[in-house]
Short mmCIF file of C-alpha atoms in Angstrom, two decimals:
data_model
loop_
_atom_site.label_atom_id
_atom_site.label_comp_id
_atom_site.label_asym_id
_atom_site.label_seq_id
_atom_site.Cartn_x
_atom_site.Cartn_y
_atom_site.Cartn_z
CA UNK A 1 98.70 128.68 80.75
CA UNK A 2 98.89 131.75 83.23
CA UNK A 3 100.83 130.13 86.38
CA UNK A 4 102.05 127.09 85.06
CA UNK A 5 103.91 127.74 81.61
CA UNK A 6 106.29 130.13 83.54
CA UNK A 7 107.21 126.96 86.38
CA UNK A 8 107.99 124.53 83.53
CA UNK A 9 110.62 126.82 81.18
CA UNK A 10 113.50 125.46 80.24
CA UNK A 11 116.02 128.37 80.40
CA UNK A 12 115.06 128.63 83.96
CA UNK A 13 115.30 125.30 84.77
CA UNK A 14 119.41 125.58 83.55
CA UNK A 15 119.89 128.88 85.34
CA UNK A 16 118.68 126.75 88.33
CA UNK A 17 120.59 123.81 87.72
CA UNK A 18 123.92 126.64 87.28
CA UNK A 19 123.45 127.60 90.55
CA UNK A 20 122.63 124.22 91.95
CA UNK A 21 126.00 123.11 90.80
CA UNK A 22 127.81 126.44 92.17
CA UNK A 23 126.41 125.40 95.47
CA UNK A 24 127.05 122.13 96.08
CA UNK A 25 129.97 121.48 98.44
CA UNK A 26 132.39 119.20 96.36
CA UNK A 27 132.77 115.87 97.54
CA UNK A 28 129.70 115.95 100.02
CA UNK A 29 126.61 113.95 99.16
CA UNK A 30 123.07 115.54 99.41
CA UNK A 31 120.55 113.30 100.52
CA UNK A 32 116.67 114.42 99.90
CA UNK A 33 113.57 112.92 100.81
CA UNK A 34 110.34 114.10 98.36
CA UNK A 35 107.69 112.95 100.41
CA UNK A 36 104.85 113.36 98.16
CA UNK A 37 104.22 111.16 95.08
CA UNK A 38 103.78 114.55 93.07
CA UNK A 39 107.02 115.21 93.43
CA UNK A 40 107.92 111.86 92.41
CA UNK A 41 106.36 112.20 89.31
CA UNK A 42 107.56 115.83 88.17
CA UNK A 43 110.89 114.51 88.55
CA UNK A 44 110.53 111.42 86.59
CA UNK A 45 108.48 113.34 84.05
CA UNK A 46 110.30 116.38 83.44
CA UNK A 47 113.65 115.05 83.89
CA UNK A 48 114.51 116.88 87.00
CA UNK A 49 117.03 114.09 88.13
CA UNK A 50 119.27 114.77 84.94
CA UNK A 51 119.52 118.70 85.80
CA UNK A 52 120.83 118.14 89.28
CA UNK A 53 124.77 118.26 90.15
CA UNK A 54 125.95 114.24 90.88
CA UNK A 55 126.19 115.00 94.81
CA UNK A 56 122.68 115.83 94.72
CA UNK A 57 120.56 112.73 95.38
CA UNK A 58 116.54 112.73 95.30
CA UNK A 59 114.84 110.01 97.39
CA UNK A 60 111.41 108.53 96.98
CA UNK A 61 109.02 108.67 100.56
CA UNK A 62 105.51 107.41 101.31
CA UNK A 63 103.38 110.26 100.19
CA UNK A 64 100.88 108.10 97.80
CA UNK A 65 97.74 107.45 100.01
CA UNK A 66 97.23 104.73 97.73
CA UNK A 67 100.48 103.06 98.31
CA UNK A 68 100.70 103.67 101.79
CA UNK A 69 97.18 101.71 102.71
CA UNK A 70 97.92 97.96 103.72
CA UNK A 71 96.20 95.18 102.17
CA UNK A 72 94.42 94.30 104.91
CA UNK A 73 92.26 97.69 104.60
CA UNK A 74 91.79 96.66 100.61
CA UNK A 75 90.60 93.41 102.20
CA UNK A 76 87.91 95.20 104.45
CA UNK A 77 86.65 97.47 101.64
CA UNK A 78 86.36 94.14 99.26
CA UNK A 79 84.28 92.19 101.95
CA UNK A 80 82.03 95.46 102.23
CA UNK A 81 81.16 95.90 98.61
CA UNK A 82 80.38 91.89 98.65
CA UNK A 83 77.49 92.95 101.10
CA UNK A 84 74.36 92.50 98.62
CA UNK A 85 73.01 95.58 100.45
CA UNK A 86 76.03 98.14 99.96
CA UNK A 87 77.54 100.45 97.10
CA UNK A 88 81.20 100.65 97.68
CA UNK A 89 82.16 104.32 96.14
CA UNK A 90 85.52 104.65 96.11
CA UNK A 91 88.34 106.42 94.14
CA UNK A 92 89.79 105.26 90.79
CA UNK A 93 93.34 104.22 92.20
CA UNK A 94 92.07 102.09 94.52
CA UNK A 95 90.44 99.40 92.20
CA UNK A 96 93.64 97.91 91.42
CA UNK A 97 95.46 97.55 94.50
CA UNK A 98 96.72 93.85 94.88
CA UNK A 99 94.90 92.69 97.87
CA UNK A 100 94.89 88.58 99.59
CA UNK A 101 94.36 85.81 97.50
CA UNK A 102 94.90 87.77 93.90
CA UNK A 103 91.49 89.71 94.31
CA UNK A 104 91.53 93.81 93.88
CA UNK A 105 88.56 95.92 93.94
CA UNK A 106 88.22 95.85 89.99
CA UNK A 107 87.71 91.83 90.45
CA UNK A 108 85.02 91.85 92.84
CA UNK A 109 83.10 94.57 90.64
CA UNK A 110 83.75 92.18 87.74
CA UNK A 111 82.20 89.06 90.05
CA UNK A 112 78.87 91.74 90.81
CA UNK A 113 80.09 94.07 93.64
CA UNK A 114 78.40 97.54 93.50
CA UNK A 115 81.62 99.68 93.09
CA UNK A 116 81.36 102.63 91.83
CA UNK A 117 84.23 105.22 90.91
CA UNK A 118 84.10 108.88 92.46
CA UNK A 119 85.83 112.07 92.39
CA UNK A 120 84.85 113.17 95.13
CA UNK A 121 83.21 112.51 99.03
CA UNK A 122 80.61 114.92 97.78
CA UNK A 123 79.77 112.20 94.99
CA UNK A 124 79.36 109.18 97.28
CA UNK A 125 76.76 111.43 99.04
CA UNK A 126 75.22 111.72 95.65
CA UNK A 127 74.75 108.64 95.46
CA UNK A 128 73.08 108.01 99.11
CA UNK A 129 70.94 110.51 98.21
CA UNK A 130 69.37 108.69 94.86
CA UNK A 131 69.35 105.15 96.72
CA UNK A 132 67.94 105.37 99.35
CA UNK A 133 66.90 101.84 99.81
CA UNK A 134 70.89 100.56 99.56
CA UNK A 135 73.53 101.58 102.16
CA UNK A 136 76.24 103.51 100.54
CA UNK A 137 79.68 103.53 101.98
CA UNK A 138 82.33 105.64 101.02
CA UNK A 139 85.78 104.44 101.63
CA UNK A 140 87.62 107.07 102.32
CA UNK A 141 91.53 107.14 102.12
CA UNK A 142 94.27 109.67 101.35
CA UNK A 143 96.32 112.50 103.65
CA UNK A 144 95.65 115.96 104.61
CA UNK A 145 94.32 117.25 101.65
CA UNK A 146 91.09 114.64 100.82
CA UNK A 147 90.27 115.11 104.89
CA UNK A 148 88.25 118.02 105.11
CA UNK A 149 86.00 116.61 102.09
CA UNK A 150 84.97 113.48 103.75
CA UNK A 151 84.25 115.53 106.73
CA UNK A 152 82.03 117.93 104.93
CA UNK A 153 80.39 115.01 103.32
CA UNK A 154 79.50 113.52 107.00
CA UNK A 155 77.76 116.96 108.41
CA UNK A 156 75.97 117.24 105.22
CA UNK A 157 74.69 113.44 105.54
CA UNK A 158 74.48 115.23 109.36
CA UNK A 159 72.29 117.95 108.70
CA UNK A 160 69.70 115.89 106.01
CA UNK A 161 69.54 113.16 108.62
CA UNK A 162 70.40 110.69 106.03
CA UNK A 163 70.48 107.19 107.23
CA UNK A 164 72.02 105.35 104.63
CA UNK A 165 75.41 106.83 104.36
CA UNK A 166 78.67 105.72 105.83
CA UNK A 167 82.46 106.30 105.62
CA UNK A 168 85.24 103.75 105.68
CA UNK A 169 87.90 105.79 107.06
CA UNK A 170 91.39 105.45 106.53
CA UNK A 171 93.04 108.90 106.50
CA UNK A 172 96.57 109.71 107.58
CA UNK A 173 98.65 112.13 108.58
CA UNK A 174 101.70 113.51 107.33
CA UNK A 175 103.74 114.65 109.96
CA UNK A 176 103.81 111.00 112.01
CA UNK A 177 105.02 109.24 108.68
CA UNK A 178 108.05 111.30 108.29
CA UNK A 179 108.83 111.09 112.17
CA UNK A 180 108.09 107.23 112.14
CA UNK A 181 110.47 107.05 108.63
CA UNK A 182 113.38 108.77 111.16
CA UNK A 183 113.22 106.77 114.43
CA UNK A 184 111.09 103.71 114.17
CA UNK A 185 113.30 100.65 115.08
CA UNK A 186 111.71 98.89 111.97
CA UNK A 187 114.48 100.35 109.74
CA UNK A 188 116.65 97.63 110.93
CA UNK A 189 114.39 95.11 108.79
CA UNK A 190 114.74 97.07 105.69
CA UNK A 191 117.45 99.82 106.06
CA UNK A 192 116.86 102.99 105.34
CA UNK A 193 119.36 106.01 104.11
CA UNK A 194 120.53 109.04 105.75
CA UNK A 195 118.39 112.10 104.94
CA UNK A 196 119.81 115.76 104.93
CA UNK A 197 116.49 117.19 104.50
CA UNK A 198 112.95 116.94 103.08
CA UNK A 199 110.92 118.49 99.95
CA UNK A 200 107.71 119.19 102.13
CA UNK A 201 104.17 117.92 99.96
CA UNK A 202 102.24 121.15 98.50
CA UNK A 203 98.79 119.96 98.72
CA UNK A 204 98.97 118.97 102.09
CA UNK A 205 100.41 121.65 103.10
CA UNK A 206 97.87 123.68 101.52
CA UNK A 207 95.44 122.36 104.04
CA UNK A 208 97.62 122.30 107.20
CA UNK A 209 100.03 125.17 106.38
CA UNK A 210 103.62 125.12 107.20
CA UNK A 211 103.55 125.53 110.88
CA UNK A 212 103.14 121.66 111.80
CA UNK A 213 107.07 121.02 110.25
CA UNK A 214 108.76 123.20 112.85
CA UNK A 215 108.58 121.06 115.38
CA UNK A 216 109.88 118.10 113.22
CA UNK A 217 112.36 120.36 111.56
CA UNK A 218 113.63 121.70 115.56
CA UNK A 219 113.61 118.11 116.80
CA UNK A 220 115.12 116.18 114.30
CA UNK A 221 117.14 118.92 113.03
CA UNK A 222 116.38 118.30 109.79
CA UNK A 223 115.55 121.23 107.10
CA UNK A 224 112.16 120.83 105.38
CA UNK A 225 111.24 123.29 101.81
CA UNK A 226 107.56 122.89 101.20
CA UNK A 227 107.36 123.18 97.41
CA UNK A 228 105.16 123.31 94.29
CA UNK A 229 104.24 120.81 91.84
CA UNK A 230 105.87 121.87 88.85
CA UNK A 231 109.28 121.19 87.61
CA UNK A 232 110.93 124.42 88.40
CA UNK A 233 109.29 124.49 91.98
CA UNK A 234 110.86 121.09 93.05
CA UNK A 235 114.42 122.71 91.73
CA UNK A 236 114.10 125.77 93.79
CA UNK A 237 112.89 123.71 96.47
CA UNK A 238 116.64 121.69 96.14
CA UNK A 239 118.32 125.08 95.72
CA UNK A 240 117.25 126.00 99.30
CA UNK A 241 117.78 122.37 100.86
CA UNK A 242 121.29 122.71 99.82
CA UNK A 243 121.92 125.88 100.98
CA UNK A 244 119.96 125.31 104.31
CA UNK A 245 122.35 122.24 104.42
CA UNK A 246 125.95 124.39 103.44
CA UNK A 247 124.92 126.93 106.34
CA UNK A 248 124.15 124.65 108.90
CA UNK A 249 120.22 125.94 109.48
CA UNK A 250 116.96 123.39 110.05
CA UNK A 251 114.35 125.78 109.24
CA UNK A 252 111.23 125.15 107.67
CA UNK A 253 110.78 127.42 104.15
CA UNK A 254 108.09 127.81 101.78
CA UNK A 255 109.17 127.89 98.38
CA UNK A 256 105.44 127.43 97.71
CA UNK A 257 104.44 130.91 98.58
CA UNK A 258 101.93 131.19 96.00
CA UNK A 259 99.55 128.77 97.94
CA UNK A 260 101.08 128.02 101.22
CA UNK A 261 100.36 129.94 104.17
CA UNK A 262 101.66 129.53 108.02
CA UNK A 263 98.26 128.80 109.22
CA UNK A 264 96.75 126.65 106.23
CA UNK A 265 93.05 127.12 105.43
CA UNK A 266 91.70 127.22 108.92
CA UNK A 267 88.02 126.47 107.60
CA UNK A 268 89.22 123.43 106.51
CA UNK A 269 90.98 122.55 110.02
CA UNK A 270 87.99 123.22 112.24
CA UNK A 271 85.31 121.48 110.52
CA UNK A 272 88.38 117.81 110.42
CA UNK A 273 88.42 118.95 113.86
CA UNK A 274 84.70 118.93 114.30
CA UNK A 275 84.25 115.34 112.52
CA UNK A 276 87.74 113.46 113.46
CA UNK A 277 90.15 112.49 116.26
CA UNK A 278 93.39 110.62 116.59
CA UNK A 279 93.63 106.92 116.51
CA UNK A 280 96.25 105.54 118.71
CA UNK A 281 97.66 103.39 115.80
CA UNK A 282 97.36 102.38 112.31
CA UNK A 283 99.13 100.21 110.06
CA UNK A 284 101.10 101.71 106.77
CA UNK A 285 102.06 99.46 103.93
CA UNK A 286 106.29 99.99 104.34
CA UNK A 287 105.80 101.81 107.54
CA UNK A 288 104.15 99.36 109.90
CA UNK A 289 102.20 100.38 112.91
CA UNK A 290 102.43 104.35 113.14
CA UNK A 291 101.31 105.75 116.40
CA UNK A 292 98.43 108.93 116.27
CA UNK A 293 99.15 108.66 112.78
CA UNK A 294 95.64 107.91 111.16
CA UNK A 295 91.66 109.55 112.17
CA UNK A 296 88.79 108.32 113.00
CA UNK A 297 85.43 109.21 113.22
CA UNK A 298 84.42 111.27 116.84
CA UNK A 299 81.35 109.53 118.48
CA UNK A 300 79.56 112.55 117.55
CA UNK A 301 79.31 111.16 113.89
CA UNK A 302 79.55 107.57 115.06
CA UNK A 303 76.44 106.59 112.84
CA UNK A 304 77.96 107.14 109.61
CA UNK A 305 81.12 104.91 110.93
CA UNK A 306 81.03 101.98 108.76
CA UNK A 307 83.59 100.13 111.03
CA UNK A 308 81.01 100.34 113.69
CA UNK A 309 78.02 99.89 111.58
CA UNK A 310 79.73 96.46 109.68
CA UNK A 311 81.85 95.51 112.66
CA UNK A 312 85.04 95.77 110.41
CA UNK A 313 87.68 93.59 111.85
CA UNK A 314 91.12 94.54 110.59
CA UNK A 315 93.80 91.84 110.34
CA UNK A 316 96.92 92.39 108.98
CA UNK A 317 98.17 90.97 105.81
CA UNK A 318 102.13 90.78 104.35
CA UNK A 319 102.87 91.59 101.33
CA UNK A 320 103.55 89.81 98.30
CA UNK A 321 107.36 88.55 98.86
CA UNK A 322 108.96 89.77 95.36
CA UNK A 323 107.68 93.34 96.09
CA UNK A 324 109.77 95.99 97.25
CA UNK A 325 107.05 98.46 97.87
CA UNK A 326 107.47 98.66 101.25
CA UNK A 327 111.19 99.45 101.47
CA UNK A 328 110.87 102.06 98.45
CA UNK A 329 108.08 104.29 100.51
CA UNK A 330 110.69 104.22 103.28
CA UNK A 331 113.33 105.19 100.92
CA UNK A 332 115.53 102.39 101.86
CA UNK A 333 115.16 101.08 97.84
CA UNK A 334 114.57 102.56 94.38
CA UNK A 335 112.10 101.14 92.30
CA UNK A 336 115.21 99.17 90.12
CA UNK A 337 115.57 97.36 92.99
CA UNK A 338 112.65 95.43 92.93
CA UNK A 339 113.36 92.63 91.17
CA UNK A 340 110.07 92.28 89.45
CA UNK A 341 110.06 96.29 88.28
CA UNK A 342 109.11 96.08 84.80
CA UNK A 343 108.85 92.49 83.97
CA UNK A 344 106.03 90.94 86.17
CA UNK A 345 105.05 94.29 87.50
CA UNK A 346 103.73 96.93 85.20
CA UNK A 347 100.54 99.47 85.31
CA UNK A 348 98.64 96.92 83.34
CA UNK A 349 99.77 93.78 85.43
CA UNK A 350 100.73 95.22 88.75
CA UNK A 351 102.15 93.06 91.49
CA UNK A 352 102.44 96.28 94.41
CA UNK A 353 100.47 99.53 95.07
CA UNK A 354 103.62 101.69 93.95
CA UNK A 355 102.67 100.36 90.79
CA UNK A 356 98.79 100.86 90.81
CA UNK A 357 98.53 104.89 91.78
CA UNK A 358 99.15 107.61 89.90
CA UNK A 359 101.37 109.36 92.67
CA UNK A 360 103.73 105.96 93.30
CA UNK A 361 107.00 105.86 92.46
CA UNK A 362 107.32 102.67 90.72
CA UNK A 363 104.36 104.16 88.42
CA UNK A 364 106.55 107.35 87.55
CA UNK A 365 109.65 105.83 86.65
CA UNK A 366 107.66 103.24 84.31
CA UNK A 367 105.46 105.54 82.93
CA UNK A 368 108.26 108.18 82.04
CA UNK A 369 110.31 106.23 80.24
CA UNK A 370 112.91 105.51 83.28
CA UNK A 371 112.41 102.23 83.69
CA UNK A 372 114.33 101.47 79.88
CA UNK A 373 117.52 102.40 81.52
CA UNK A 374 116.68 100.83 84.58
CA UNK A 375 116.14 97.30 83.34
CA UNK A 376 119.89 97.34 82.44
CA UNK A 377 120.51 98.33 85.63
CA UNK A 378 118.89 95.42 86.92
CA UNK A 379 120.02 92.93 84.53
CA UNK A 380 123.59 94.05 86.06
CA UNK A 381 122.57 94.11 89.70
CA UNK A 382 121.77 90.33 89.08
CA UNK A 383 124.97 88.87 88.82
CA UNK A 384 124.98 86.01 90.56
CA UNK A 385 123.07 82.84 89.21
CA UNK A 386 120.93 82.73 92.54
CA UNK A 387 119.23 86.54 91.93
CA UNK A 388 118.44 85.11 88.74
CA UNK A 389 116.36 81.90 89.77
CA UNK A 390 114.53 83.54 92.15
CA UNK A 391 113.55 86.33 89.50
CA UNK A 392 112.79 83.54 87.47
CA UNK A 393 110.65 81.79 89.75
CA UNK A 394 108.55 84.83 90.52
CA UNK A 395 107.56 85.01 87.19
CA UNK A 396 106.50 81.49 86.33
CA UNK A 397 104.25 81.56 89.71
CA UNK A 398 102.61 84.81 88.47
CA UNK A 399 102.19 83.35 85.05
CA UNK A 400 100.77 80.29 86.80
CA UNK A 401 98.56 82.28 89.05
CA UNK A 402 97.10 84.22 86.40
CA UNK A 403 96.36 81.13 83.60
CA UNK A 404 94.37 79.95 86.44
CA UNK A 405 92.33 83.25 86.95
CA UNK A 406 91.66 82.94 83.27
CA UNK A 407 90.78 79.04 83.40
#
């Protein structure tokens, strides 16, 4: 295929990896942050990982907008679709997001909530449009690059005057999750790991461009490659990290010419800017409370706000104790460090959202095959008879839980 054949070739990939190792420093350690799940996944799935030079050392970051939302917002979109008089439309990662008391949006459709699955804000409006006697709300998550739909979808709803169509909005924005993942004092609870330098998401940056990372990249000195999807992009994108890294620069670089422009798509901008504004904080799942990292809906569009409309009261909710989510979309731990990685949490059963989405990391390294080697990896991280119990433990009380949800 024209444009994608020619990023995934395997003599290039080893010419790349050549020079990789010819520019590594010897005995200096390369830390770098992909922040987007779609990095996460080429690396797992093409083996990226094995072509890099030992110093070299790739670190999973929050950029799954599926991991990233807190249980307490899966709460508030459960409690919505239990409204007789609402169809919850919503994407297909969400519906199996662990949220309180063992429920996920796949339950409460199996119990009679009106969920329905979408591909789009565009089909949620759909929707609206062919019942009008229900009130359709569209919960609307992800970063950058799902914003501008949702928008579009509200001035269209706009412009028909319809009155039974609302938006659930939890978008969020990039640039305040890799600031907060640098400075917040919260990395004292969890750790974290020094970073050299990020892979910069491609999508996103689509939307946005690369002009928003030169601030972050000037005052965190910190280089940042925006790169492609595909295998050979995310090893080009390396190439230049370590180089940027050998001569001392913090620039930001687009190895994702192709689609990535200084300015972004500036259609897209104006009209997020038309329908959105910052709110002054928002909770991430790993992350905590993230100042002006999040949008909401301008009092312009206020009637389609379902948090207005429902009086959505958000209340945060921990996580399940034997998941590591959190600390792995900070970086501070790999998905083998969850104790419950591929026992009690797998696609089919999953116990955290890095488990659920197709963009988290826990996801990639299962569904690529990763998580075979890993297992022995764990097996020797648990050494002592205590780490052993407790993984124990975890398992009965999920076997538990779930005979009961059968009973």
């Amino acid at each position: 295929m024209k444009y994608v054949d020619e990023f995934r070739d395997g003599d290039l990939a080893r010419r790349i990896s050549g020079r990789l190792a010819r520019a590594v420093e010897p005995g200096r350690r390369y830390n770098f942050m992909e922040f987007c799940g779609g990095h996460t996944h080429a690396i797992s799935r093409y083996g990226v990982e094995d072509l890099l030079p030992d110093g070299v050392h790739m670190i999973h970051g929050p950029g799954c907008p599926v991991c990233v939302l807190p249980i307490g917002r899966i709460d508030n979109a459960i409690e919505l679709a239990g409204r007789p008089e609402v169809i919850l439309c919503t994407y297909a990662d969400t519906m199996r997001v662990p949220a309180s008391e063992r429920l996920s949006l796949m339950k409460a459709k199996a119990r009679g909530a009106d969920i329905r699955m979408v591909y789009s804000a565009a089909d949620a409006l759909k929707i609206a449009r062919q019942n009008p006697q229900r009130e359709v709300v569209f919960f609307a998550i992800g970063f950058e690059t799902t914003t501008p739909p949702t928008a579009l979808a509200i001035v269209e709803a706009d412009r028909e005057s319809l009155g039974n169509f609302f938006v659930f909005c939890n978008h969020v924005l990039t640039p305040a999750a890799i600031s907060n993942i640098l400075e917040s004092p919260q990395v004292r609870d969890i750790g974290t790991v020094p970073l050299d330098g990020f892979v910069g998401p491609a999508h996103v940056s689509c939307v946005i461009g690369s002009q928003p990372y030169e601030y972050f990249a000037e005052e965190y000195q910190k280089p940042v490659v925006i790169a492609g999807f595909e295998p050979l992009d995310v090893m080009q994108a390396v190439l230049m990290l370590v180089r940027q890294v050998n001569e001392g620069r913090t620039d930001v670089e687009n190895e994702f010419t192709r689609a990535v422009t200084p300015e972004g798509n500036v259609r897209a901008k104006a009209i997020v800017a038309e329908v959105f504004e910052l709110r002054r904080s928002f909770e991430w799942r790993g992350l905590g409370e993230v100042p002006y990292s999040a949008l909401r809906i301008k009092p312009r569009y206020a009637r389609f706000d379902a948090e207005a409309k429902y009086g959505i009261a958000y209340k945060s909710v921990p996580d399940n104790k034997a998941c590591e989510c959190g600390a792995i979309l900070r970086g501070a731990r790999r998905p083998q460090d969850c104790k419950v990685f591929g026992t009690v949490c797998t696609p089919e059963n999953p116990i955290g959202s890095c488990m659920v989405s197709s963009e988290g990391a826990c996801a990639a390294y299962y569904t690529y095959g990763r998580f075979r080697d890993l297992q022995s990896d764990n097996r020797k991280g648990a050494k002592d008879a205590k780490d052993r119990e407790e993984a124990r433990d975890v398992r009965e009380q999920v076997f538990v839980e779930r005979r009961a949800e059968l009973k």
